[in-house]
mmCIF file of C-alpha atoms and ligand atoms in Angstrom:
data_model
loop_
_atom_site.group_PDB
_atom_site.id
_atom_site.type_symbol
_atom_site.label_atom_id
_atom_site.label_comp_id
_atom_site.label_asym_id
_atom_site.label_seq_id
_atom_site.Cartn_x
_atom_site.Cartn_y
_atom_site.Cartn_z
ATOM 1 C CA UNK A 1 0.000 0.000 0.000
ATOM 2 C CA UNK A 2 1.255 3.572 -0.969
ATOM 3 C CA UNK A 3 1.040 6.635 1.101
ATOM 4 C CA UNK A 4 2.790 9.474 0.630
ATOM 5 C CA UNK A 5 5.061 11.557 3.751
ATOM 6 C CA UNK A 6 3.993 14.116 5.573
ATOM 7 C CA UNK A 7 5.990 17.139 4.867
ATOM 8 C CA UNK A 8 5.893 20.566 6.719
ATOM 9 C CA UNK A 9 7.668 23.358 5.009
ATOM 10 C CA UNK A 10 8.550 26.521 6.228
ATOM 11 C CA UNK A 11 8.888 29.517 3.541
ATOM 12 C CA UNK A 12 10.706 32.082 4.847
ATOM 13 C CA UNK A 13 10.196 34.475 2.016
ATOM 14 C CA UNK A 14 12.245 37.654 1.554
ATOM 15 C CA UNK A 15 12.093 38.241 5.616
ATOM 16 C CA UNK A 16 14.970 38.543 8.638
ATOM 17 C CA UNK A 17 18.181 39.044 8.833
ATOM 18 C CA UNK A 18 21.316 37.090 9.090
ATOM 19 C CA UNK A 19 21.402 36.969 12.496
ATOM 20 C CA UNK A 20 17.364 36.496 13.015
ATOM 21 C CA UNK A 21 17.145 33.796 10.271
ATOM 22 C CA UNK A 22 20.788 31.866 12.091
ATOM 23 C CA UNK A 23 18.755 32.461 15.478
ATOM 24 C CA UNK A 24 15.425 31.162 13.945
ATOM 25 C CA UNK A 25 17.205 28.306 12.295
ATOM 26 C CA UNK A 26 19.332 27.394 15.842
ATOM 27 C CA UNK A 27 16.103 27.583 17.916
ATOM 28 C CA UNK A 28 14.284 24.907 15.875
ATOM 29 C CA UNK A 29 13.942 21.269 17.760
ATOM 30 C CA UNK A 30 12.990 18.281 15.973
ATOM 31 C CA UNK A 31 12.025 16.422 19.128
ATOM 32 C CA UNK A 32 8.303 16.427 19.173
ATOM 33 C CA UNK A 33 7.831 16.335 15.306
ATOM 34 C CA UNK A 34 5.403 14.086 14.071
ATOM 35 C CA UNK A 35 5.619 15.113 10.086
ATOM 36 C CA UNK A 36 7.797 12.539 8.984
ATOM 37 C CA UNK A 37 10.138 15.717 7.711
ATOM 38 C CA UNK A 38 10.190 19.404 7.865
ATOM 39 C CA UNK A 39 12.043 21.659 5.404
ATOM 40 C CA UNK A 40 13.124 25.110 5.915
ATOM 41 C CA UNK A 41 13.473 27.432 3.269
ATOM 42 C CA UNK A 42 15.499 30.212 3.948
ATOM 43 C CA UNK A 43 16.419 32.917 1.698
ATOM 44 C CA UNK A 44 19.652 31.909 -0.614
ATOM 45 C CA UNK A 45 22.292 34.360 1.276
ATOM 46 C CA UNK A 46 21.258 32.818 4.675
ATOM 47 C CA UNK A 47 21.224 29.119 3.100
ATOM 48 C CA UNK A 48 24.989 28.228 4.087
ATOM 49 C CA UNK A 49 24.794 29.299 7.899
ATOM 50 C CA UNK A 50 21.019 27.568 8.404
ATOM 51 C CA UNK A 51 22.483 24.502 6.982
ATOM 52 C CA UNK A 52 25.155 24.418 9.511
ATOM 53 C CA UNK A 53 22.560 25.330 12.269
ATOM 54 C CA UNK A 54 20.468 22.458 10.913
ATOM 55 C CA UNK A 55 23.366 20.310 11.137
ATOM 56 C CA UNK A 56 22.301 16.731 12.789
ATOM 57 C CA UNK A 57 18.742 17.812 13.376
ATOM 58 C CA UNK A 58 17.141 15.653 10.622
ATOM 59 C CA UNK A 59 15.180 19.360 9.161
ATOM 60 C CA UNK A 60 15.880 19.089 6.011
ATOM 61 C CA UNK A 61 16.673 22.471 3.808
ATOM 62 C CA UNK A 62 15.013 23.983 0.830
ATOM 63 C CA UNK A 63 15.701 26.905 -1.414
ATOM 64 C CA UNK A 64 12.572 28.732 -2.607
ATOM 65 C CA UNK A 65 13.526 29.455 -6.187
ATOM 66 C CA UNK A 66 16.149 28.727 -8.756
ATOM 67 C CA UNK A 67 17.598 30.400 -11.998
ATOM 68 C CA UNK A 68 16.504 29.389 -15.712
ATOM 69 C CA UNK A 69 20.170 29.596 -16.066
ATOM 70 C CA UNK A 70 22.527 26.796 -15.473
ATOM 71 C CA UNK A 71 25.559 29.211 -14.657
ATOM 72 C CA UNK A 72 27.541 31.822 -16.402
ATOM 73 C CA UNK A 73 27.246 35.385 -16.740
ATOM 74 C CA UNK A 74 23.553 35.680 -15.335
ATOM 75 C CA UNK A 75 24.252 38.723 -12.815
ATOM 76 C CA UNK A 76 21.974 37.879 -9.727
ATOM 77 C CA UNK A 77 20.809 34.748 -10.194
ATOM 78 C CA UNK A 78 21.416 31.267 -8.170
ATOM 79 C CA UNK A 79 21.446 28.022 -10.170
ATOM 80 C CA UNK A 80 20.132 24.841 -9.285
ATOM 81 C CA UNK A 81 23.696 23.496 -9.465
ATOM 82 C CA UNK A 82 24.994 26.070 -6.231
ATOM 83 C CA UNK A 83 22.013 24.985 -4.250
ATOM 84 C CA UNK A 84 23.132 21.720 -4.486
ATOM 85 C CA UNK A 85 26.594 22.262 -3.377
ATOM 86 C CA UNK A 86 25.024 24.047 -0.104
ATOM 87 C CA UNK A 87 23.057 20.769 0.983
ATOM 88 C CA UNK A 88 19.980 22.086 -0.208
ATOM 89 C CA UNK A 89 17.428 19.020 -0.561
ATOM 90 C CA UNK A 90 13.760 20.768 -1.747
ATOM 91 C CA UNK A 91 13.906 23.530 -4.420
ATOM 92 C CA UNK A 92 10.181 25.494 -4.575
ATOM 93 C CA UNK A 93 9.215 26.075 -7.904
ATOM 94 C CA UNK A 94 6.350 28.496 -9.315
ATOM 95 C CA UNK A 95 5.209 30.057 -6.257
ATOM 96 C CA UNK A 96 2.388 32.510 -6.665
ATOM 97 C CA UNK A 97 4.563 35.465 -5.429
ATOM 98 C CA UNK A 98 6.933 34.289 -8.065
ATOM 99 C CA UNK A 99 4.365 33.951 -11.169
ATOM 100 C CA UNK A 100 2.954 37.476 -10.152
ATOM 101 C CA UNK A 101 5.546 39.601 -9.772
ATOM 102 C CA UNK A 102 8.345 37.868 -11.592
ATOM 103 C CA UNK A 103 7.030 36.816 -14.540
ATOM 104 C CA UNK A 104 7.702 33.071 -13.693
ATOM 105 C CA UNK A 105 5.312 31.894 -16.677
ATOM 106 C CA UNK A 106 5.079 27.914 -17.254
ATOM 107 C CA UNK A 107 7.419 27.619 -19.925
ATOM 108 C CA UNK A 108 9.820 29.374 -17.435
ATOM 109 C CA UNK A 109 9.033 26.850 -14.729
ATOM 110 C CA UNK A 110 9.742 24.451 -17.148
ATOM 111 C CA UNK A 111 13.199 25.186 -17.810
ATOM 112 C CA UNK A 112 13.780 25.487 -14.044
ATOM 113 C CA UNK A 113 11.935 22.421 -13.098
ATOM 114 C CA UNK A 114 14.523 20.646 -15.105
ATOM 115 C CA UNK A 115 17.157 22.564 -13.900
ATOM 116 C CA UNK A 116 16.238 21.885 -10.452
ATOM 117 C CA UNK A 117 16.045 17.810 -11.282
ATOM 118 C CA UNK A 118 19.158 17.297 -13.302
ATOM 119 C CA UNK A 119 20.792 18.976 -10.353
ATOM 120 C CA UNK A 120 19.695 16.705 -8.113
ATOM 121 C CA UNK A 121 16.647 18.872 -6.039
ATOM 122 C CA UNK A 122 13.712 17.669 -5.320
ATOM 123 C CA UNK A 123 11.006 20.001 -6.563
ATOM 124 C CA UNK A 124 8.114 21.383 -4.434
ATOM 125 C CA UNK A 125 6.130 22.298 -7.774
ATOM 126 C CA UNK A 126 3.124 24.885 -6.310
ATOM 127 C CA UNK A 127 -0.079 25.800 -7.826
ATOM 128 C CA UNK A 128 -2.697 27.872 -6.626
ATOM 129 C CA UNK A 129 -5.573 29.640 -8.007
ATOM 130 C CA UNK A 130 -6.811 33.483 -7.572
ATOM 131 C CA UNK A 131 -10.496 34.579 -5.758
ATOM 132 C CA UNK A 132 -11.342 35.831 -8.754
ATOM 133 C CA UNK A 133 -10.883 32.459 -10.685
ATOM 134 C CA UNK A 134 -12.564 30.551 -7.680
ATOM 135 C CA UNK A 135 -15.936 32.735 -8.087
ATOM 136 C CA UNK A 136 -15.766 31.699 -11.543
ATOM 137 C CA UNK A 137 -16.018 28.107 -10.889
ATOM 138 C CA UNK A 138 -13.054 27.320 -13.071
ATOM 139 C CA UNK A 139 -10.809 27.130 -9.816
ATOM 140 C CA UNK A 140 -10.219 23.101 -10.332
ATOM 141 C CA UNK A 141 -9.235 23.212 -14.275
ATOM 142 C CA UNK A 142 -7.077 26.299 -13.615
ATOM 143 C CA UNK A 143 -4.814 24.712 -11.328
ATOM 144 C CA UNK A 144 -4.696 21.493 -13.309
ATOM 145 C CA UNK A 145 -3.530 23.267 -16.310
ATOM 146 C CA UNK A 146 -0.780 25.095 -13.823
ATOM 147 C CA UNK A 147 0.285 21.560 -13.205
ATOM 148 C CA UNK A 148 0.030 19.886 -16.400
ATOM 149 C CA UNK A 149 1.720 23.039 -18.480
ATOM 150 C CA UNK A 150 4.652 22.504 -15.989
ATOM 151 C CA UNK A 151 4.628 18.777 -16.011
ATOM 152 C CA UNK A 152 4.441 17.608 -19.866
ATOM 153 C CA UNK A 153 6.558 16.012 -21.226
ATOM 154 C CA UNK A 154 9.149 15.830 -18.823
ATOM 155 C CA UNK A 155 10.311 11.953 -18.316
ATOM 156 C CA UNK A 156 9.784 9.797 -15.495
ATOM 157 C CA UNK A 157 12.389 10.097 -13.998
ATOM 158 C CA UNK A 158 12.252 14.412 -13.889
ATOM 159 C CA UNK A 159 8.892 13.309 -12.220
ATOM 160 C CA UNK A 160 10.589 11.073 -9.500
ATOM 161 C CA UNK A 161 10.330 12.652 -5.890
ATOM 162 C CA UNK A 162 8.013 15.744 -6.985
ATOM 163 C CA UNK A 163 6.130 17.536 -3.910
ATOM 164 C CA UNK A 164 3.035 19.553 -4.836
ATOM 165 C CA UNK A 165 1.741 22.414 -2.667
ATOM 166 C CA UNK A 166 -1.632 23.518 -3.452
ATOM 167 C CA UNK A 167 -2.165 27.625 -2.781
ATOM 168 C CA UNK A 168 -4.831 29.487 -3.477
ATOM 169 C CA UNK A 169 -3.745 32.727 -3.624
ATOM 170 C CA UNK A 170 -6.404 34.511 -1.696
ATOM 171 C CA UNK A 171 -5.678 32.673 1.085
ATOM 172 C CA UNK A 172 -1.873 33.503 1.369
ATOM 173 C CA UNK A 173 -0.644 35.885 4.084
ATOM 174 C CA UNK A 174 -4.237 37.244 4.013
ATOM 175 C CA UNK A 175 -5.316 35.712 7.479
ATOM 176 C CA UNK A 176 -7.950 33.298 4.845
ATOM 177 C CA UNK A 177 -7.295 30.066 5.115
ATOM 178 C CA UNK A 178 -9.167 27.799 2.920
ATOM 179 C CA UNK A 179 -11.930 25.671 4.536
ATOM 180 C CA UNK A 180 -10.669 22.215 5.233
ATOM 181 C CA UNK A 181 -13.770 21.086 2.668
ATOM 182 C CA UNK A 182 -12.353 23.201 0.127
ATOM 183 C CA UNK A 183 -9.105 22.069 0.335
ATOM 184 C CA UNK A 184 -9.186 18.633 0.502
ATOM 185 C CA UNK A 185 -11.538 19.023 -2.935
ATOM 186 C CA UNK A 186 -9.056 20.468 -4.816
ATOM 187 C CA UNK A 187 -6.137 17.640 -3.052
ATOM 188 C CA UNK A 188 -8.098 15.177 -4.198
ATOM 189 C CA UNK A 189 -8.882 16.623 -7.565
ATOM 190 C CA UNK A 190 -4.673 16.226 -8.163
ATOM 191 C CA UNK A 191 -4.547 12.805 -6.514
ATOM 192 C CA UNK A 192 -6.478 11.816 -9.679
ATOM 193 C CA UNK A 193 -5.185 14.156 -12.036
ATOM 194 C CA UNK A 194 -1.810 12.444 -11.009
ATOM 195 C CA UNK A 195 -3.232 8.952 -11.211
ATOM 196 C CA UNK A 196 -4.768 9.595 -14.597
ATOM 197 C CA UNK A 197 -1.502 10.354 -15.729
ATOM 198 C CA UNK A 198 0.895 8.780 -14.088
ATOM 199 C CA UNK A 199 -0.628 5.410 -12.243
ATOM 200 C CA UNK A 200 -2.179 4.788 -8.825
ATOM 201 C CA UNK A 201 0.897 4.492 -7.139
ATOM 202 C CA UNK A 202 3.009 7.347 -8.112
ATOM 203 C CA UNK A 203 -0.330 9.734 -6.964
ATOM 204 C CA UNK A 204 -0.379 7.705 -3.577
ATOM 205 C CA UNK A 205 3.123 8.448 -3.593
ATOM 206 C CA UNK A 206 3.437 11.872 -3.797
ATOM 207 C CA UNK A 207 2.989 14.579 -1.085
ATOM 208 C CA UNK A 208 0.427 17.427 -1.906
ATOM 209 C CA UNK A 209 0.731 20.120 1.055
ATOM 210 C CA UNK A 210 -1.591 22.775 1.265
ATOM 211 C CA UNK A 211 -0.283 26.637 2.048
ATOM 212 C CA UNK A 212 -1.991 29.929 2.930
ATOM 213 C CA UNK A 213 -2.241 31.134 5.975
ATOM 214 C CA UNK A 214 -1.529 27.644 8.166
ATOM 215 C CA UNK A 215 -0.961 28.127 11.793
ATOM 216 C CA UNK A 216 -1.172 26.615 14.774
ATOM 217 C CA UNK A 217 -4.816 26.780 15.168
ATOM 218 C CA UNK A 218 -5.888 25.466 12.266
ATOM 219 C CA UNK A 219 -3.499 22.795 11.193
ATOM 220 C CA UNK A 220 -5.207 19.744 12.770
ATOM 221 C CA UNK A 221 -8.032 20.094 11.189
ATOM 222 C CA UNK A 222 -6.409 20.607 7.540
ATOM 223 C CA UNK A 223 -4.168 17.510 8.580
ATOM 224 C CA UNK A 224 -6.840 15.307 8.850
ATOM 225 C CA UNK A 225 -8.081 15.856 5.185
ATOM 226 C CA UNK A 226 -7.161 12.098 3.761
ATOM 227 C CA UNK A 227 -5.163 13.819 0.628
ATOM 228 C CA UNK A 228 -3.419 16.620 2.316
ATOM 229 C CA UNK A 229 -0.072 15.641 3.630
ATOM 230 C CA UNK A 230 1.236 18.157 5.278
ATOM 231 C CA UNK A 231 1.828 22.229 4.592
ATOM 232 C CA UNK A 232 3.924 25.056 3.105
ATOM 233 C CA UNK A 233 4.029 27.886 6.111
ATOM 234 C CA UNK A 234 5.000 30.733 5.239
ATOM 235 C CA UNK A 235 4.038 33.679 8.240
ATOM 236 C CA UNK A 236 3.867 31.028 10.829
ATOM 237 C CA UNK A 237 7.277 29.569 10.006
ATOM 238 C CA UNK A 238 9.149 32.893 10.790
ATOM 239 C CA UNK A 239 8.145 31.961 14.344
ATOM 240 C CA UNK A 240 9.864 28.907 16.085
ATOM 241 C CA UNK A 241 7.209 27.958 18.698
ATOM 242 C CA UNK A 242 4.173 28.168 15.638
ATOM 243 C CA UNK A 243 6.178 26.554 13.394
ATOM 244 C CA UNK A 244 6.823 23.129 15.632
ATOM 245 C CA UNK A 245 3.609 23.011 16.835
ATOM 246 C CA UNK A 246 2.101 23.021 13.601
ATOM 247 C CA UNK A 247 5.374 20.170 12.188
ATOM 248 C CA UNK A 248 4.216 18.126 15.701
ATOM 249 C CA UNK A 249 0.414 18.200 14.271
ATOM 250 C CA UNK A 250 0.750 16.209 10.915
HETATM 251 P P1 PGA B 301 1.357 32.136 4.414
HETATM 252 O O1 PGA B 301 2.225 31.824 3.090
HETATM 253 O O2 PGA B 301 1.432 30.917 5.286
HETATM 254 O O3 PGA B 301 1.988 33.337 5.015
HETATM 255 O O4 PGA B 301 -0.053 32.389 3.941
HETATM 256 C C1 PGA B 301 2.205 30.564 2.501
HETATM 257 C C2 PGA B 301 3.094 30.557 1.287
HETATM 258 O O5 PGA B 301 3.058 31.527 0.516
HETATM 259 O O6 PGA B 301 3.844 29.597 1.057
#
């Protein structure tokens, strides 16, 4: 029987500085975690020390974007190929914040999805739809298109390992979170968009984690959905205490 891990991911977006993020990463303690793993993704200048904070404490490390651009003269950007020399594990791909304001368009995420994969990183491939989509109704076929414009035609093996992390973007740093009902439709809508295309057991397999706005509060409930395996935090991991409880939850 296939079931995928449960995966809590903290996004630490462009917030803190060195010494807040290296105190942030130090403070975290894997003790009472029940997600079977927890991922921190810190922004890339701060990646180096958090990894040596994280040192021997099983949290696994994530970057939360990577170049189109394999190396060279690309002034700015971070390949896939440096995060892997840092010990970086996840890679986030096609965040929301990313698509809007950074022109991060499919074909785009394409390019850096297989960047990311050739390099070695696992991909935490998001999706997510806007309010106004939802009160259309088209909210389910919008964010199966995200997936599928990102996913075709890459082999098998760039498939391997994938994470998904469902968003909708009105519920992201607004306070919103999505209704457990609401987003366990949608989770289950891409456990059988996955299994249509890819088999039974590669959608059992694969995590789907559910961001905007999780906290404390509210991440039992959302953890009990059957297809959501865990979150991607992104307020509520910038805090130690909020972010364990809710990685002790799962
Ligand atoms: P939030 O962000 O938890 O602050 O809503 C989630 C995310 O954007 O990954």
């Amino acid at each position: 029987m296939f079931m995928a891990r449960s995966i809590v991911a903290g996004n630490w977006k462009q917030n803190l500085e060195f010494y807040d993020a290296s105190d942030l990463a130090g403070s975290l303690r894997v003790e009472s975690f029940t997600s079977d793993e927890v991922v921190v993704c810190p922004p890339f200048p701060f990646i180096y020390d958090v990894s040596e904070r994280l040192k021997d404490t099983g949290i696994s490390l994530g970057a939360q974007d990577c170049s189109q651009y394999n190396g060279g003269a690309y002034t700015g950007e971070v390949s896939a190929t440096m995060l892997k020399s840092l010990n970086v594990k996840y890679c986030i791909l096609g965040h929301s914040e990313r698509r809007q304001y950074f022109g991060d368009t499919s074909e785009i995420l394409r390019v850096k999805f297989a960047n990311a994969r050739n390099a070695g990183l696992e991909v935490i491939l998001c999706c997510g739809e806007t309010l106004e989509v939802r009160k259309s109704g088209d909210h389910t076929a919008f964010v199966l298109r995200q997936l599928e414009e990102v996913m075709k035609d890459q082999d098998s093996q760039m498939l391997e390992d994938l994470v998904i992390a469902y968003e909708p973007i009105w519920a992201i740093g607004t306070g919103e979170t999505a209704s457990p009902e609401q987003a366990e439709e949608m989770h289950a809508a891409i456990r059988d968009f996955l299994k249509t295309k890819f088999g039974d057991p590669y959608a059992q397999d694969t995590p789907i984690l559910y961001g905007g706005s999780v906290k404390p509060s509210n991440a039992a409930e959302l953890f009990a959905c059957k297809n959501i395996d865990g979150a991607l935090v992104g307020g509520a991991s910038l805090n130690a205490l909020d972010f364990m409880q809710i990685a002790s939850v799962s």
